[in-house]
XYZ file of N, CA and C in Angstrom:
306
model
N 19.204 -170.426 37.368
C 17.902 -169.557 37.158
C 17.087 -169.942 35.853
N 17.904 -170.409 35.057
C 17.503 -170.375 33.760
C 16.889 -171.844 33.377
N 17.178 -172.640 34.438
C 16.872 -174.143 34.405
C 15.244 -174.421 34.294
N 14.573 -174.987 33.355
C 13.035 -175.240 33.569
C 12.756 -176.857 34.051
N 11.897 -176.679 34.955
C 11.586 -177.993 35.696
C 10.047 -178.213 35.670
N 9.584 -179.521 35.098
C 8.265 -179.848 35.501
C 8.112 -181.174 35.762
N 6.968 -181.263 36.543
C 6.832 -182.649 37.123
C 5.210 -182.933 36.867
N 4.880 -184.021 35.905
C 3.730 -184.259 35.409
C 3.197 -185.645 35.829
N 2.061 -185.760 36.274
C 1.373 -186.948 36.766
C 1.123 -187.714 35.572
N 1.327 -189.197 35.688
C 0.871 -190.077 34.648
C -0.638 -190.141 34.864
N -1.378 -190.472 33.895
C -2.824 -190.600 33.946
C -3.378 -191.379 34.990
N -2.769 -192.520 35.600
C -3.212 -193.126 36.545
C -2.714 -192.819 37.939
N -1.754 -191.814 37.910
C -1.371 -191.101 39.217
C -0.528 -192.132 39.968
N -0.071 -193.143 39.331
C 0.822 -194.067 39.894
C 2.353 -193.754 39.549
N 2.617 -192.828 39.074
C 4.075 -192.432 38.523
C 3.927 -190.816 38.193
N 5.161 -190.260 38.099
C 5.197 -188.893 37.638
C 6.448 -188.803 36.703
N 6.477 -187.794 35.739
C 7.506 -187.855 34.900
C 8.354 -186.238 35.187
N 9.559 -186.483 35.541
C 10.380 -185.325 35.943
C 10.939 -184.979 34.597
N 10.818 -183.658 34.301
C 11.354 -183.287 32.947
C 12.211 -181.779 33.245
N 13.372 -181.911 33.054
C 14.534 -180.892 33.325
C 15.100 -180.317 31.912
N 14.940 -179.281 31.758
C 15.762 -178.731 30.567
C 16.460 -177.310 30.745
N 17.230 -176.922 29.941
C 18.334 -175.663 29.993
C 19.095 -176.115 31.132
N 19.518 -177.364 31.253
C 20.689 -177.572 32.520
C 21.821 -176.965 32.204
N 22.422 -176.219 33.008
C 23.735 -175.623 32.896
C 25.017 -176.411 32.183
N 25.563 -176.042 31.486
C 26.790 -176.797 30.908
C 27.902 -176.962 32.070
N 28.283 -178.190 31.997
C 29.175 -178.501 33.004
C 28.648 -179.281 34.210
N 27.333 -179.377 34.145
C 26.456 -180.158 35.186
C 26.755 -181.571 35.348
N 27.475 -182.205 36.228
C 27.757 -183.568 36.146
C 26.620 -184.620 36.524
N 25.915 -184.222 37.694
C 24.840 -184.890 38.179
C 23.665 -184.186 38.661
N 22.426 -184.664 38.604
C 21.416 -184.000 39.388
C 20.902 -184.951 40.209
N 20.879 -184.939 41.965
C 20.214 -185.519 42.680
C 18.739 -185.003 42.838
N 17.732 -185.928 42.977
C 16.561 -185.423 43.090
C 15.926 -186.305 44.469
N 14.965 -185.333 45.239
C 14.198 -186.135 46.210
C 12.637 -185.432 46.092
N 11.867 -186.533 46.175
C 10.584 -186.388 46.284
C 9.921 -186.803 47.430
N 8.937 -185.991 48.014
C 8.423 -186.311 49.443
C 6.725 -186.061 48.998
N 6.077 -186.683 49.668
C 4.721 -186.606 49.569
C 3.968 -187.351 50.660
N 2.686 -187.005 50.951
C 1.784 -188.052 51.852
C 0.816 -188.730 51.239
N 0.669 -189.669 51.563
C -0.542 -190.914 51.054
C -1.675 -190.411 51.620
N -2.677 -191.004 51.079
C -4.122 -190.843 51.579
C -4.453 -191.359 53.028
N -3.354 -192.160 53.430
C -3.291 -192.712 54.778
C -2.700 -191.942 55.752
N -2.237 -190.626 55.195
C -1.376 -189.625 55.977
C 0.077 -190.139 56.150
N 0.494 -191.111 55.673
C 1.880 -191.610 55.760
C 2.937 -190.696 54.885
N 4.041 -190.401 55.346
C 4.961 -189.614 54.543
C 5.767 -190.725 53.634
N 5.940 -190.393 52.378
C 6.759 -191.413 51.427
C 7.415 -190.392 50.512
N 8.297 -190.911 49.797
C 9.300 -190.431 48.805
C 10.027 -191.327 47.857
N 10.930 -190.671 47.427
C 11.699 -191.222 46.182
C 13.137 -190.352 46.072
N 14.399 -191.114 45.864
C 15.470 -190.540 45.795
C 16.025 -191.159 44.571
N 16.872 -190.183 43.890
C 17.675 -190.876 43.036
C 18.762 -189.884 42.520
N 19.658 -190.202 41.510
C 20.698 -189.384 41.041
C 20.562 -189.727 39.567
N 20.522 -188.673 38.875
C 20.504 -188.637 37.218
C 22.115 -188.220 36.845
N 22.813 -189.129 36.316
C 23.987 -188.737 35.943
C 24.099 -188.145 34.520
N 24.834 -187.246 34.074
C 24.819 -186.592 32.902
C 25.949 -186.686 32.218
N 25.999 -186.559 30.653
C 27.026 -186.546 29.754
C 26.734 -185.482 28.762
N 26.729 -184.202 29.225
C 26.873 -183.113 28.584
C 25.324 -182.843 27.866
N 24.389 -183.585 28.463
C 22.758 -183.362 28.099
C 22.335 -182.012 28.621
N 21.555 -181.487 27.793
C 20.873 -180.059 28.235
C 19.743 -180.339 28.779
N 19.079 -181.671 28.494
C 17.710 -181.683 29.095
C 17.600 -183.337 29.466
N 16.796 -183.617 30.429
C 16.625 -185.067 30.794
C 15.138 -185.420 31.013
N 14.721 -186.580 31.176
C 13.176 -186.920 31.536
C 13.281 -188.132 32.024
N 12.697 -188.274 33.408
C 12.740 -189.629 34.042
C 11.206 -189.915 34.483
N 10.831 -190.961 34.248
C 9.675 -191.440 34.922
C 9.778 -192.023 36.601
N 9.194 -191.516 37.651
C 9.429 -192.000 38.886
C 8.269 -192.587 39.420
N 8.251 -193.697 39.714
C 7.028 -194.445 40.247
C 6.718 -193.853 42.080
N 5.421 -193.833 42.167
C 4.949 -193.372 43.527
C 4.498 -194.479 44.062
N 5.496 -195.290 44.765
C 5.219 -196.596 45.374
C 6.559 -197.376 45.551
N 6.389 -198.707 45.885
C 7.447 -199.552 45.748
C 7.603 -200.699 44.777
N 8.522 -201.212 44.419
C 8.307 -202.605 43.435
C 9.432 -203.484 44.032
N 8.936 -205.021 43.931
C 9.912 -205.797 44.265
C 9.555 -206.998 43.628
N 10.606 -207.832 43.164
C 10.322 -209.017 42.377
C 9.063 -208.668 41.639
N 9.234 -207.717 40.571
C 7.854 -207.314 39.503
C 6.533 -207.179 40.068
N 6.542 -206.829 41.379
C 5.238 -206.735 42.095
C 5.306 -205.285 42.797
N 4.297 -204.359 42.305
C 4.561 -202.999 42.429
C 3.214 -202.732 43.522
N 3.809 -201.896 44.656
C 2.687 -201.473 45.572
C 2.712 -199.996 45.302
N 1.562 -199.379 44.709
C 1.502 -198.092 44.550
C 0.745 -197.249 45.865
N 1.401 -195.987 45.937
C 0.948 -195.152 47.084
C -0.384 -194.381 46.533
N -1.411 -194.454 47.259
C -2.552 -193.963 46.885
C -2.916 -192.526 47.502
N -3.611 -191.647 46.627
C -4.137 -190.484 47.361
C -2.868 -189.453 47.308
N -2.032 -189.470 46.517
C -0.937 -188.534 46.400
C -1.531 -187.195 45.796
N -1.601 -185.920 46.416
C -2.183 -184.855 45.744
C -1.047 -183.717 45.717
N 0.094 -183.470 46.578
C 0.988 -182.805 46.264
C 2.337 -183.479 46.418
N 3.379 -183.136 45.742
C 4.615 -183.479 45.886
C 5.624 -182.398 46.020
N 6.509 -182.485 46.988
C 7.696 -181.574 47.062
C 8.635 -182.233 46.522
N 9.373 -181.244 45.553
C 10.583 -181.929 44.734
C 11.872 -180.995 45.011
N 12.948 -181.480 45.478
C 13.985 -180.875 45.653
C 15.157 -181.538 44.533
N 15.833 -180.541 43.642
C 16.799 -180.960 42.861
C 18.139 -180.381 43.332
N 19.234 -180.997 43.337
C 20.559 -180.496 43.602
C 21.439 -180.667 42.160
N 21.848 -179.490 41.689
C 22.619 -179.577 40.425
C 24.000 -179.688 40.866
N 24.759 -180.798 40.498
C 26.226 -180.861 40.984
C 26.903 -180.583 39.734
N 28.065 -179.714 39.934
C 29.172 -179.302 39.057
C 30.530 -179.086 39.695
N 31.555 -178.997 39.055
C 32.895 -179.125 39.416
C 32.885 -177.700 40.512
N 32.413 -176.767 40.309
C 32.614 -175.602 41.199
C 31.664 -175.592 42.444
N 30.826 -176.797 42.514
C 29.980 -176.634 43.708
C 28.511 -177.268 43.181
N 27.472 -176.876 43.938
C 26.172 -177.198 43.662
C 25.281 -176.356 43.768
N 23.903 -176.164 43.307
C 22.990 -175.361 43.410
C 21.767 -176.320 43.501
N 20.775 -175.420 44.280
C 19.548 -176.171 44.673
C 18.281 -175.707 44.000
N 17.358 -176.263 43.704
C 15.984 -176.275 43.188
C 14.758 -176.804 44.231
N 13.822 -175.960 44.483
C 12.739 -176.740 45.406
C 11.641 -176.026 44.864
N 10.672 -176.983 44.772
C 9.139 -176.559 44.428
C 8.052 -177.496 44.894
N 6.718 -177.068 45.272
C 5.601 -177.948 45.487
C 4.959 -178.119 44.308
N 4.429 -179.269 43.747
C 3.623 -179.422 42.903
C 2.485 -180.021 43.158
N 1.184 -179.691 42.717
C -0.039 -180.133 42.744
C -0.302 -181.119 41.753
N -0.678 -182.360 42.069
C -1.121 -183.316 41.142
C -2.425 -183.332 40.606
């Protein structure tokens, strides 16, 4: 409950920065899931895992789109992102969920 989470859009809105601080001691990893709709109405998202080594805060840039062979296709018209985080520790896991306006 003391964890601080922020999701900040890059100026060009082609990526967001996920900032997590006050991570509970003993947390081994954080799974993240971003889901959003594009201007074309298509549901899109991004998944990942952040492995921790006793860090109390982390920051990750997450692209809103796909990249292959150094060519990126960005998703357009993203206005809201639903974020789900799962904090994994030896005694189990806890979940955080929030919707962010960009």
